[in-house]
Amino acid sequence: MRSSTLLAIACLLFGQLSAQSFNARPGGTQKPALHGRHWMAITGKPLAATAGATVFNKGGNAVDAACAMLAATCTMWDVLSWGGETQALIYNPKTGKVIGINALGVAPTGATPEFFKGKGMNYPPEYGPLAAVTPGTPGGLCTMLAEYGTLSLKEVLTPAMTLAEGYPIEAQTANAMERGKDRIKQWPYSKAVFLPHSGAPREAPEAGEIFVQKDLLETLKKMVETEQQALKKGKNRKEAIYAAMDRFYKGDIAQEFVRGSQEQGGLITTNDLATWKVKIEEPMKVNYKGIDVYKLSQWTQGPVMLQALNLLENIDLKAMGYNSARYIHTLYQVMNLSFADRDFYYGDPAAAPEEPMKGLLSKEYAKERVKSINPDRNDPGVGPGDPYPYEGKVNPYMEYLKQWGHASLLKPGTLPLTEEAYLHQFRLGTTSVEAADKEGWVVSITPSGGWLPACIAGKTGVGMSQRMQSFVTDPKLNPFNVVAPGKQPRVTLTPTLALKDGKPYLAFAVQGGDTQDQNLLQFFLNVVEFGMTVQEATEAANINTYQMYSSLGGEDRKPVPGGILLQSSTPEWVRKELFNMGYKLSFDDRTSGPINAIYFDWQHGSFWGGSSNHGEDYGIGW
């Protein structure tokens, strides 16, 4: 081959790589990237993604489609239910602003530390009616649709109602029902829905069996009926949607929900439902190397990722090399610093005391905090910092901080890292919803709550949330997140939007519990620092740290100092170096989430969609 030809090929290859054109990288991906010009719809189930596509094809915008996917995933029990909670970020192209949707329920009347301690509990329970905060998703969906959508509730709920009439259930959900049947049998309304073959060797539906939910269908019909009646009376679209929402929270649906909950030992009252409100709020953000990253505030764990980015901004990550031992060690230490602050300082911003978020998100605080990282060894004693001086205040909780420390919390052998139940509580799944359209609307949602095995409230067909378990009862653990009636727990649920040059750059979210912002941080760095496409970044090998308090699970949620999850393909020399740094290694074939994401390719006027190579997450673009 002539040298001029070789030179031309080399120049072409160099041009492709240096331009970061998002062409296929060496090795490729297990799933193809999605492409769309007009819209993109990605979520946790193929049928739910189809619901989003259906609404787009009706002329709906990204908010309409996201609401349809949310409704479908709730109906399919995609590790959540209609009685759960919805956390969303929306980019409004008309204003150029990012909006936060807080549709998380609150602790009901009577939910106090004394109540749970009186039952021998250090935390509210994992399952059952006493685990439930008030349902948030119906209100969140109606609010998003009314304020930012274009279609009627009837149009948006039609796919979910069709599913409730009966759909061929997938193996993942059917098997979850079968595994959880002993607990399900404690709740009569759940047993009637989830175990149609009671007494048979397999009592749950089989994969492919038509799964019917008559009670839930009736609940959704009532909401649509109320909307349509309001429209006939001359109400506008928004007013009619809110009328449907009121029927859920203040009408006959609310009465049956409360009756069914209390019959089974729950605390929720009709007043708890009637007084709960969705909050439309301004999210938090930091700028990382010219990119504005948005997260919901401290009632979620979202600011953890923002704190981590502030810390990492002071470190040359590229020089370390992607997933080298040095890179992994640095990420682990940074995440531990951020999560220690989460564990002590995050809570409901609407309830006293006020969280020191200005200090926690201060660039100066990050510069000081990063100095504590030992470059050669894991620090098993990482604890919360003191952000108050960066707000010009004195920390009122210094006595608590003196008693707070990971190193002394875990007795050897108390929580062996290989214990399946312990790892499961860290990685409990939910789903995510990502949608974008050519008009510029972008939606990122991480809904959850009411996962299987769920307790259904009466004849509503609605599974109750289990989110109350994310509270603490001891203020020494976190004075900002102590359970109280009317208060929101600090949740793990954390959608993300990123803007570059004032325009949407990335929308991304992930399943999981305490692993969510760990995986999202690494996804973001994979794209921004290492030039991966969204599909490559969703499939890439992540690490997880277990050196933090679990937000979910049973009575023992203490950290595992040095506990780390690595992808199974991690090279032996990296494993050895990490072991010598003081880490306790565990491995899995899949460590990325699964993550769902959209990249906005302004150069070509198109969308790129990514969805991890495990789980049932699926996307459609056009």
XYZ file of C-alpha atoms in Angstrom:
622
model
C 0.000 0.000 0.000
C 1.358 3.435 -0.931
C 2.510 5.702 1.915
C 0.142 8.452 0.761
C -2.805 6.058 1.161
C -1.651 5.026 4.625
C -1.281 8.673 5.577
C -4.796 9.426 4.368
C -6.235 6.548 6.384
C -4.305 7.628 9.485
C -5.534 11.203 9.111
C -9.110 9.990 8.707
C -8.910 7.827 11.824
C -7.291 10.586 13.831
C -9.955 13.041 12.708
C -12.722 10.670 13.785
C -11.202 10.113 17.226
C -10.140 13.679 17.941
C -13.539 15.056 16.953
C -15.222 12.807 19.559
C -17.774 12.083 16.847
C -19.419 9.350 18.945
C -18.750 6.713 16.320
C -18.308 3.109 17.454
C -15.274 2.612 19.670
C -13.054 -0.476 19.445
C -14.826 -3.476 20.921
C -18.291 -2.054 20.353
C -21.246 -2.590 22.677
C -23.544 -5.514 23.410
C -26.611 -3.425 22.599
C -26.756 -0.864 19.788
C -27.130 2.823 20.485
C -30.567 4.255 19.767
C -31.009 7.071 17.265
C -33.840 9.527 16.787
C -34.499 12.821 15.121
C -37.977 13.638 16.405
C -38.215 11.959 19.818
C -36.718 9.429 22.192
C -38.475 7.237 24.787
C -36.537 4.954 27.161
C -37.685 3.115 30.281
C -37.560 -0.147 32.246
C -39.890 -2.350 30.168
C -40.314 -2.820 26.405
C -44.103 -2.495 26.651
C -43.734 0.678 28.688
C -41.373 2.167 26.091
C -44.031 1.296 23.509
C -46.538 3.279 25.587
C -44.277 6.309 25.295
C -43.891 5.815 21.557
C -47.678 5.507 21.194
C -48.221 8.854 22.916
C -45.519 10.516 20.821
C -47.266 9.238 17.707
C -50.504 10.842 18.949
C -48.725 14.189 18.860
C -47.782 14.355 22.503
C -44.618 16.019 23.765
C -41.877 14.469 25.921
C -43.817 15.176 29.140
C -46.903 13.391 27.783
C -44.768 10.425 26.730
C -42.913 10.316 30.045
C -46.223 10.279 31.925
C -47.474 7.421 29.737
C -44.292 5.425 30.424
C -44.557 6.174 34.144
C -48.160 4.950 34.189
C -47.240 1.813 32.261
C -44.292 0.875 34.485
C -46.450 1.348 37.601
C -49.127 -0.891 36.098
C -46.522 -3.517 35.237
C -45.045 -3.452 38.771
C -41.640 -2.622 37.272
C -40.224 -2.551 40.788
C -42.751 0.149 41.678
C -46.487 0.751 41.902
C -49.073 3.510 41.651
C -48.773 4.038 45.416
C -45.087 4.913 45.215
C -43.234 8.176 44.690
C -42.127 10.157 41.641
C -38.991 12.297 41.365
C -38.482 14.185 38.095
C -36.478 16.851 36.340
C -37.968 18.636 33.322
C -36.222 20.971 30.892
C -38.676 23.594 29.615
C -37.499 24.900 26.227
C -39.843 27.891 26.484
C -38.006 29.249 29.515
C -34.637 27.501 29.204
C -35.022 26.396 32.827
C -34.806 23.023 34.591
C -37.754 22.262 36.886
C -37.861 19.818 39.785
C -40.936 17.711 40.575
C -41.172 16.530 44.179
C -43.951 13.923 44.321
C -42.691 12.029 47.343
C -45.204 11.131 50.023
C -44.915 11.967 53.701
C -44.944 9.986 56.911
C -48.540 9.534 58.081
C -50.225 10.509 61.313
C -48.737 8.593 64.221
C -45.391 7.788 62.545
C -42.930 8.815 65.259
C -39.654 7.390 66.585
C -41.475 6.369 69.752
C -44.083 4.449 67.756
C -41.504 2.342 65.926
C -39.199 1.895 68.900
C -42.225 0.724 70.858
C -42.514 -2.088 68.339
C -38.846 -2.990 68.800
C -37.746 -1.328 65.551
C -34.693 0.871 65.010
C -36.057 1.815 61.586
C -39.533 1.730 60.075
C -40.110 -1.717 58.494
C -39.123 -2.827 55.009
C -42.536 -4.119 53.945
C -46.211 -3.874 54.704
C -48.634 -1.067 55.551
C -46.389 0.385 58.280
C -43.678 0.968 55.676
C -45.906 3.291 53.652
C -45.667 7.011 53.159
C -48.599 8.630 51.369
C -48.781 7.812 47.634
C -47.070 10.375 45.427
C -47.038 9.054 41.865
C -50.695 9.789 40.928
C -50.215 13.391 42.009
C -46.820 13.685 40.373
C -48.083 12.344 37.060
C -51.149 14.596 37.069
C -49.089 17.662 37.972
C -46.469 17.090 35.266
C -49.157 16.438 32.687
C -51.322 19.398 33.680
C -48.485 21.919 33.890
C -46.184 20.840 31.049
C -47.973 18.296 28.867
C -50.411 18.764 25.993
C -52.707 15.717 25.991
C -55.584 14.664 28.214
C -55.238 12.254 31.120
C -57.422 9.834 29.175
C -54.991 9.815 26.239
C -51.956 9.393 28.460
C -53.465 6.653 30.647
C -54.933 4.608 27.786
C -51.832 2.371 27.397
C -51.728 1.697 31.164
C -55.452 0.940 31.220
C -54.974 -1.476 28.348
C -52.226 -3.195 30.338
C -54.468 -3.381 33.400
C -57.141 -5.115 31.298
C -54.586 -7.853 30.784
C -51.119 -8.209 29.287
C -48.647 -11.096 28.911
C -46.556 -10.746 32.042
C -42.776 -11.046 31.732
C -40.729 -13.585 33.687
C -38.911 -11.052 35.883
C -42.087 -9.728 37.501
C -43.926 -13.067 37.564
C -40.999 -14.720 39.330
C -40.775 -11.864 41.838
C -44.397 -12.554 42.758
C -43.652 -16.246 43.227
C -40.532 -15.574 45.334
C -42.443 -13.179 47.552
C -45.601 -15.223 47.926
C -45.125 -16.062 51.613
C -45.168 -12.376 52.463
C -47.894 -11.609 49.897
C -50.212 -14.101 51.590
C -50.216 -11.876 54.701
C -52.202 -9.246 52.773
C -55.554 -10.370 51.333
C -55.819 -7.779 48.568
C -52.287 -8.516 47.360
C -52.915 -12.259 47.439
C -55.986 -11.852 45.235
C -54.007 -9.940 42.588
C -50.566 -11.562 42.608
C -51.415 -15.216 43.321
C -54.191 -16.189 40.891
C -53.304 -19.904 41.221
C -53.609 -20.113 45.003
C -52.858 -23.609 46.287
C -50.999 -24.723 43.145
C -47.256 -25.503 43.232
C -46.716 -22.197 41.442
C -49.249 -19.678 42.705
C -48.051 -16.611 40.784
C -48.655 -16.147 37.046
C -46.323 -17.845 34.604
C -44.270 -15.845 32.116
C -46.476 -15.038 29.147
C -49.715 -15.531 31.081
C -52.278 -12.748 30.720
C -52.092 -10.802 33.982
C -55.328 -8.954 34.792
C -55.789 -6.173 37.372
C -59.510 -5.372 37.591
C -59.326 -3.184 40.696
C -56.499 -1.032 39.368
C -58.306 -0.675 36.048
C -61.373 0.578 37.903
C -59.254 3.119 39.809
C -57.739 4.476 36.594
C -61.172 4.562 34.939
C -62.518 6.628 37.829
C -59.773 9.198 37.367
C -60.366 9.412 33.616
C -64.132 9.561 34.155
C -63.702 12.518 36.493
C -61.499 14.305 33.978
C -63.953 13.769 31.133
C -66.906 14.946 33.241
C -64.997 18.083 34.175
C -64.286 18.820 30.513
C -67.983 18.454 29.688
C -68.747 20.998 32.410
C -66.491 23.548 30.713
C -63.315 23.055 32.716
C -60.068 23.492 30.799
C -57.521 20.710 30.287
C -55.476 21.580 33.353
C -58.486 21.949 35.644
C -59.910 18.636 34.459
C -56.652 16.777 35.178
C -56.499 18.256 38.674
C -60.109 17.194 39.231
C -59.031 13.614 38.514
C -56.131 14.011 40.927
C -58.517 15.265 43.614
C -60.649 12.161 43.238
C -57.618 10.049 44.056
C -56.558 12.084 47.100
C -59.879 13.449 48.389
C -62.659 11.317 46.924
C -63.856 7.724 46.956
C -60.480 6.357 45.828
C -58.840 7.974 48.871
C -61.483 6.580 51.196
C -60.993 3.026 49.930
C -57.204 3.388 50.007
C -57.283 4.468 53.654
C -59.835 1.829 54.621
C -57.753 -0.927 53.025
C -54.542 0.361 54.569
C -55.924 0.663 58.072
C -57.640 -2.722 57.838
C -54.186 -4.230 57.380
C -52.556 -2.201 60.164
C -51.498 0.953 58.312
C -51.416 4.497 59.701
C -52.443 6.622 56.699
C -55.566 8.752 57.244
C -57.887 10.547 54.828
C -56.477 13.843 56.119
C -52.938 12.667 55.319
C -53.982 12.149 51.716
C -56.086 15.298 51.407
C -53.388 17.635 52.733
C -50.445 16.209 50.772
C -49.215 18.362 47.877
C -46.864 17.976 44.924
C -44.026 20.499 44.984
C -42.643 22.176 41.872
C -39.192 23.373 42.888
C -35.861 24.679 41.707
C -33.259 21.901 41.558
C -29.672 22.162 42.718
C -26.755 22.366 40.308
C -22.992 22.590 40.054
C -20.814 23.381 37.080
C -18.262 20.723 36.156
C -15.780 21.902 33.513
C -18.376 23.999 31.703
C -21.302 21.578 32.115
C -24.215 22.446 34.423
C -25.374 19.302 36.227
C -28.834 19.400 37.835
C -30.146 17.273 40.678
C -33.131 17.363 42.993
C -32.315 18.744 46.421
C -31.441 17.143 49.749
C -34.714 15.232 50.163
C -33.005 12.904 47.664
C -29.421 11.703 47.592
C -28.917 13.670 44.344
C -26.567 16.315 45.787
C -24.101 13.483 46.519
C -23.168 13.444 42.844
C -22.823 17.224 42.825
C -20.522 17.089 45.860
C -18.478 14.342 44.207
C -18.074 16.398 41.024
C -16.860 19.363 43.074
C -14.249 17.096 44.665
C -13.184 15.491 41.383
C -12.776 18.848 39.681
C -9.565 19.194 41.704
C -8.108 15.900 40.391
C -6.622 14.931 37.014
C -8.688 11.816 36.297
C -7.518 11.287 32.721
C -3.915 11.035 33.824
C -4.807 8.110 36.086
C -6.283 6.060 33.239
C -9.802 4.671 32.990
C -10.514 2.098 35.728
C -6.907 1.842 36.813
C -6.358 0.971 40.468
C -5.472 4.618 41.129
C -8.648 5.837 39.396
C -10.872 3.333 41.227
C -9.281 4.231 44.559
C -9.834 7.946 43.942
C -13.477 7.465 42.972
C -14.058 5.290 46.033
C -12.591 7.872 48.400
C -14.504 10.738 46.803
C -17.780 8.830 46.956
C -17.188 7.924 50.602
C -16.622 11.565 51.524
C -19.809 12.597 49.727
C -21.964 9.774 51.061
C -20.803 10.375 54.634
C -22.168 13.904 54.297
C -25.380 12.490 52.832
C -25.789 10.074 55.703
C -25.582 12.834 58.317
C -26.819 16.073 56.706
C -29.531 15.292 54.125
C -33.245 15.433 54.887
C -36.557 17.124 54.146
C -35.894 20.833 53.387
C -39.464 21.676 54.427
C -38.889 20.435 57.979
C -36.576 21.779 60.668
C -33.642 21.789 61.137
C -32.292 23.437 57.985
C -29.683 21.405 56.103
C -26.344 23.164 55.386
C -26.562 22.708 51.607
C -24.805 25.949 50.697
C -21.738 24.778 52.576
C -21.936 21.196 51.306
C -22.003 22.395 47.678
C -19.321 25.033 48.185
C -16.291 24.686 45.897
C -14.107 25.815 48.805
C -15.510 23.068 51.024
C -14.690 20.536 48.301
C -11.116 21.796 47.980
C -10.600 21.396 51.703
C -12.328 18.023 51.879
C -10.299 16.503 49.046
C -7.079 17.163 50.971
C -8.049 14.399 53.397
C -7.751 11.649 50.763
C -4.880 9.228 51.329
C -3.597 8.351 47.834
C -2.215 4.993 48.963
C -4.760 3.454 51.355
C -8.499 3.264 51.901
C -9.653 5.318 54.867
C -12.121 3.114 56.804
C -12.955 5.945 59.189
C -14.285 8.541 56.756
C -17.030 10.577 58.388
C -19.082 13.678 57.652
C -17.269 16.961 57.243
C -18.188 20.323 58.719
C -19.766 22.526 56.033
C -21.105 25.167 58.436
C -18.045 27.452 58.329
C -18.582 27.742 54.558
C -21.964 29.288 55.346
C -20.540 31.552 58.032
C -22.159 29.467 60.785
C -21.182 27.191 63.672
C -22.107 23.513 63.484
C -24.753 22.787 66.165
C -24.183 19.031 65.928
C -20.516 18.662 66.813
C -21.318 16.311 69.705
C -23.126 13.978 67.307
C -20.208 14.142 64.872
C -17.775 13.117 67.587
C -19.802 9.929 68.121
C -20.216 9.296 64.413
C -17.613 7.211 62.579
C -17.650 4.309 60.186
C -14.629 2.527 61.615
C -16.235 1.752 64.974
C -19.681 0.945 63.644
C -19.075 -2.503 62.217
C -17.936 -5.430 64.292
C -15.860 -7.937 62.304
C -18.083 -10.493 60.658
C -21.329 -8.656 61.406
C -22.072 -8.040 57.750
C -19.997 -10.349 55.559
C -19.687 -8.766 52.151
C -20.820 -11.947 50.444
C -24.116 -11.958 52.322
C -26.705 -11.907 49.543
C -29.350 -10.037 51.507
C -26.941 -7.236 52.424
C -25.825 -6.695 48.832
C -29.439 -6.866 47.672
C -30.544 -4.016 49.923
C -27.875 -1.769 48.422
C -28.921 -2.578 44.871
C -32.704 -2.713 45.173
C -34.104 -1.787 41.782
C -36.710 0.675 40.653
C -37.029 1.999 37.122
C -36.226 5.148 35.193
C -37.932 7.133 32.448
C -36.117 9.312 29.911
C -37.884 11.259 27.154
C -37.009 14.057 24.752
C -38.625 15.666 21.716
C -37.671 17.917 18.811
C -39.414 20.906 20.433
C -36.813 20.766 23.192
C -38.715 19.229 26.112
C -36.595 16.819 28.151
C -37.733 14.640 31.051
C -35.756 12.459 33.465
C -37.691 10.506 36.116
C -36.673 8.044 38.812
C -39.949 6.758 40.270
C -40.168 3.996 42.843
C -42.086 2.590 45.814
C -44.658 -0.148 46.093
C -42.307 -2.784 44.711
C -42.967 -6.498 45.035
C -43.888 -7.945 47.446
C -46.285 -5.030 47.844
C -49.238 -4.555 50.158
C -52.262 -3.438 48.108
C -54.604 -0.955 49.760
C -58.112 -2.388 49.644
C -59.929 -2.624 46.319
C -57.916 0.182 44.726
C -55.387 -2.169 43.116
C -52.713 0.295 44.300
C -49.614 -1.035 46.047
C -48.469 1.056 48.980
C -45.026 2.630 49.186
C -42.291 1.166 51.377
C -40.283 4.392 51.537
C -40.736 5.110 55.250
C -37.822 2.737 55.903
C -35.457 5.462 54.676
C -36.056 7.521 57.818
C -33.980 7.113 60.975
C -35.326 7.077 64.531
C -32.078 8.176 66.210
C -30.978 11.814 65.634
C -27.382 10.816 66.334
C -27.357 9.064 62.960
C -28.905 12.001 61.094
C -30.638 14.873 62.930
C -32.232 16.011 59.640
C -33.937 12.723 58.691
C -35.749 11.628 61.845
C -39.218 10.238 61.125
C -42.146 12.550 61.922
C -45.739 12.891 60.656
C -45.978 15.056 57.541
C -42.245 14.765 56.817
C -40.572 13.337 53.720
C -37.832 10.702 54.102
C -34.480 11.221 52.386
C -34.708 8.958 49.355
C -32.140 7.401 47.024
C -34.091 8.363 43.878
C -32.135 10.710 41.688
C -32.810 11.711 38.058
C -30.228 13.876 36.301
C -30.098 16.532 33.605
C -26.963 18.223 32.261
C -26.795 21.347 30.123
C -23.855 22.561 28.055
C -23.731 26.027 26.515
C -27.251 26.549 27.814
C -28.692 23.594 25.866
C -29.592 20.026 26.911
C -26.515 17.802 26.867
C -27.448 14.626 28.782
C -30.522 13.181 30.481
C -29.827 10.095 32.582
C -31.093 8.011 35.493
C -30.607 4.517 36.861
C -32.187 1.724 38.846
C -30.845 0.785 42.256
C -30.796 2.057 45.826
C -27.651 3.525 47.366
C -25.795 2.646 44.164
C -27.718 5.148 42.031
C -25.496 8.208 42.250
C -22.408 6.006 42.274
C -23.338 4.623 38.863
C -24.578 7.950 37.500
C -21.352 9.686 38.513
C -19.315 7.120 36.609
C -21.611 7.249 33.586
C -21.155 11.024 33.440
C -17.371 10.767 33.741
C -17.310 8.052 31.084
C -18.916 10.470 28.618
C -17.272 13.726 29.681
C -13.760 12.590 30.619
C -13.292 9.483 28.492
C -15.330 10.283 25.366
C -17.674 7.306 25.449
C -21.003 7.253 23.657
C -24.063 6.990 25.858
C -24.414 3.288 25.022
C -20.773 2.588 25.842
C -21.099 4.555 29.062
C -24.243 2.681 30.140
C -22.503 -0.681 29.623
C -19.123 0.284 31.071
C -17.753 -1.411 34.182
C -18.565 0.595 37.297
C -17.495 0.191 40.896
C -19.719 0.438 43.962
C -18.727 1.330 47.498
C -20.477 -0.237 50.500
C -18.757 2.069 52.977
C -21.950 3.953 53.860
C -25.209 3.447 55.721
C -27.795 1.605 53.659
C -30.946 3.637 53.033
C -33.051 0.496 52.682
C -33.280 -2.887 54.321
C -33.560 -4.435 57.737
C -32.294 -3.477 61.143
C -28.558 -3.714 60.447
C -27.551 -1.157 57.806
C -24.058 -0.300 58.956
C -21.227 0.393 56.523
C -18.691 -2.157 55.348
C -15.335 -0.328 55.506
C -13.373 -1.073 52.342
C -16.253 -3.048 50.798
C -16.143 -2.633 47.018
C -17.935 -4.189 44.047
C -15.873 -4.630 40.878
C -16.776 -5.876 37.440
C -15.737 -9.497 36.916
C -13.361 -8.597 34.084
C -11.214 -6.393 36.347
C -7.580 -7.386 35.633
C -5.678 -9.360 38.243
C -3.051 -6.653 38.717
C -5.766 -4.084 39.508
C -7.361 -6.495 41.987
C -4.039 -7.078 43.710
C -3.238 -3.393 43.998
C -6.684 -2.603 45.439
C -6.395 -5.479 47.921
C -3.067 -4.082 49.092
C -4.744 -0.692 49.553
C -7.101 -2.222 52.120
C -10.153 -3.113 50.038
C -12.512 -6.079 50.460
C -13.253 -7.151 46.900
C -16.465 -8.610 45.484
C -17.391 -9.116 41.840
C -20.333 -9.177 39.449
C -20.740 -9.535 35.700
C -22.979 -6.461 35.546
C -22.173 -3.374 37.593
C -23.707 -0.490 35.643
C -27.198 -0.120 36.978
C -28.979 -0.454 34.538
C -28.659 3.135 33.351
C -30.905 4.831 30.778
C -29.695 7.971 29.023
C -30.156 10.418 26.142
C -27.345 12.440 24.541
C -28.207 15.538 22.533
C -26.161 15.664 19.340
C -26.500 19.317 18.363
C -23.938 18.959 15.585
C -26.215 16.601 13.664
C -29.589 17.589 15.086
C -30.381 14.170 16.565
C -30.711 12.170 19.774
C -28.551 9.282 20.928
C -30.158 6.876 23.372
C -28.409 4.404 25.666
C -29.719 1.589 27.849
C -27.585 -0.812 29.873
C -26.939 -4.346 28.663
C -28.782 -6.062 31.500
C -32.286 -5.953 32.896
C -35.310 -5.285 30.722
C -34.749 -1.605 30.027
C -35.617 -0.639 26.482
C -35.868 2.410 24.282
C -37.473 3.553 21.045
C -36.433 6.540 18.957
C -37.847 8.190 15.835
